[in-house]
PDB file of C-alpha atoms in Angstrom:
ATOM      1  CA  ALA Z   1      66.872 164.868 133.987  1.00 57.00           C
ATOM      2  CA  PHE Z   2      63.972 165.642 136.279  1.00 69.00           C
ATOM      3  CA  GLY Z   3      63.094 169.050 134.842  1.00 72.00           C
ATOM      4  CA  ARG Z   4      63.307 171.015 138.074  1.00 81.00           C
ATOM      5  CA  ALA Z   5      63.648 174.353 136.260  1.00 83.00           C
ATOM      6  CA  ALA Z   6      60.251 173.792 134.631  1.00 82.00           C
ATOM      7  CA  ILE Z   7      58.630 173.074 137.984  1.00 82.00           C
ATOM      8  CA  GLU Z   8      60.200 176.172 139.523  1.00 85.00           C
ATOM      9  CA  GLY Z   9      58.938 178.311 136.639  1.00 83.00           C
ATOM     10  CA  GLN Z  10      55.432 176.870 136.936  1.00 79.00           C
ATOM     11  CA  ALA Z  11      55.482 177.540 140.686  1.00 80.00           C
ATOM     12  CA  MET Z  12      56.183 181.196 139.896  1.00 80.00           C
ATOM     13  CA  GLY Z  13      53.229 181.318 137.468  1.00 76.00           C
ATOM     14  CA  LYS Z  14      55.372 181.362 134.338  1.00 79.00           C
ATOM     15  CA  ILE Z  15      54.521 179.690 131.051  1.00 78.00           C
ATOM     16  CA  VAL Z  16      57.088 176.948 130.562  1.00 84.00           C
ATOM     17  CA  LEU Z  17      58.590 175.952 127.231  1.00 86.00           C
ATOM     18  CA  ALA Z  18      60.198 172.528 127.602  1.00 88.00           C
ATOM     19  CA  SER Z  19      61.553 169.846 125.306  1.00 90.00           C
ATOM     20  CA  ASN Z  20      59.472 166.705 124.941  1.00 90.00           C
ATOM     21  CA  ILE Z  21      62.021 164.404 126.574  1.00 89.00           C
ATOM     22  CA  GLY Z  22      62.998 163.435 130.092  1.00 85.00           C
ATOM     23  CA  GLY Z  23      61.347 164.880 133.167  1.00 83.00           C
ATOM     24  CA  SER Z  24      59.565 167.570 131.185  1.00 83.00           C
ATOM     25  CA  LEU Z  25      57.083 164.959 129.983  1.00 84.00           C
ATOM     26  CA  ASP Z  26      56.179 164.197 133.582  1.00 83.00           C
ATOM     27  CA  ASN Z  27      55.803 167.734 134.890  1.00 84.00           C
ATOM     28  CA  THR Z  28      54.609 169.810 131.915  1.00 84.00           C
ATOM     29  CA  ILE Z  29      51.154 169.187 130.482  1.00 84.00           C
ATOM     30  CA  ASP Z  30      51.303 170.379 126.885  1.00 85.00           C
ATOM     31  CA  GLY Z  31      48.897 173.256 126.341  1.00 82.00           C
ATOM     32  CA  VAL Z  32      47.859 173.279 129.999  1.00 80.00           C
ATOM     33  CA  THR Z  33      50.827 174.119 132.222  1.00 79.00           C
ATOM     34  CA  GLY Z  34      53.172 175.007 129.385  1.00 83.00           C
ATOM     35  CA  LYS Z  35      54.231 174.075 125.903  1.00 86.00           C
ATOM     36  CA  LEU Z  36      56.365 171.117 124.869  1.00 90.00           C
ATOM     37  CA  PHE Z  37      58.530 171.396 121.780  1.00 91.00           C
ATOM     38  CA  GLU Z  38      60.231 168.656 119.793  1.00 92.00           C
ATOM     39  CA  SER Z  39      63.755 167.978 121.008  1.00 90.00           C
ATOM     40  CA  ASN Z  40      66.555 168.734 118.517  1.00 91.00           C
ATOM     41  CA  ASN Z  41      64.144 170.680 116.300  1.00 91.00           C
ATOM     42  CA  PRO Z  42      64.947 174.414 116.213  1.00 89.00           C
ATOM     43  CA  GLN Z  43      61.779 175.204 114.233  1.00 90.00           C
ATOM     44  CA  SER Z  44      59.620 173.494 116.851  1.00 88.00           C
ATOM     45  CA  LEU Z  45      61.236 175.641 119.553  1.00 86.00           C
ATOM     46  CA  ALA Z  46      60.790 178.786 117.449  1.00 87.00           C
ATOM     47  CA  ASP Z  47      57.075 178.014 116.936  1.00 85.00           C
ATOM     48  CA  ALA Z  48      56.359 177.070 120.580  1.00 83.00           C
ATOM     49  CA  PRO Z  49      55.792 180.572 122.055  1.00 79.00           C
ATOM     50  CA  GLY Z  50      53.065 181.336 119.519  1.00 76.00           C
ATOM     51  CA  THR Z  51      51.164 178.180 120.421  1.00 71.00           C
ATOM     52  CA  SER Z  52      51.598 178.221 124.192  1.00 63.00           C
ATOM     53  CA  PRO Z  53      48.617 178.868 126.470  1.00 64.00           C
ATOM     54  CA  SER Z  54      47.926 182.383 127.677  1.00 71.00           C
ATOM     55  CA  LYS Z  55      49.025 183.228 131.212  1.00 67.00           C
ATOM     56  CA  GLU Z  56      45.379 183.544 132.276  1.00 74.00           C
ATOM     57  CA  ALA Z  57      44.458 180.146 130.838  1.00 71.00           C
ATOM     58  CA  MET Z  58      47.506 178.560 132.414  1.00 66.00           C
ATOM     59  CA  ASN Z  59      46.666 180.025 135.837  1.00 67.00           C
ATOM     60  CA  GLU Z  60      43.109 178.674 135.573  1.00 71.00           C
ATOM     61  CA  ASN Z  61      44.440 175.247 134.595  1.00 64.00           C
ATOM     62  CA  ILE Z  62      46.944 175.184 137.452  1.00 63.00           C
ATOM     63  CA  SER Z  63      44.268 176.262 139.945  1.00 65.00           C
ATOM     64  CA  PHE Z  64      42.067 173.399 138.762  1.00 61.00           C
ATOM     65  CA  ILE Z  65      44.928 170.916 139.018  1.00 60.00           C
ATOM     66  CA  ARG Z  66      45.805 172.101 142.529  1.00 61.00           C
ATOM     67  CA  GLY Z  67      42.176 171.718 143.555  1.00 61.00           C
ATOM     68  CA  THR Z  68      42.067 168.108 142.388  1.00 58.00           C
ATOM     69  CA  MET Z  69      45.299 167.023 144.076  1.00 55.00           C
ATOM     70  CA  SER Z  70      45.402 165.909 147.684  1.00 53.00           C
ATOM     71  CA  ARG Z  71      48.093 167.246 149.980  1.00 56.00           C
ATOM     72  CA  ASP Z  72      47.687 164.282 152.316  1.00 54.00           C
ATOM     73  CA  VAL Z  73      50.599 161.902 151.946  1.00 50.00           C
TER      74      VAL Z  73
END
């Protein structure tokens, strides 16, 4: 799966919790744009919110990433 829900959440400035498989690995930078948790591990999911970046830190990271990406295709 592509992980479109994660991208939509990030676009709305939300901290994304995503499993570490599939499209989430391509569109969620662990500790930067969200938090990845181990797939099929309920404890990993339960621990993820406490270790995710703050909203302020995430917004700074996303602003930096946007500034380094070219919109010219």
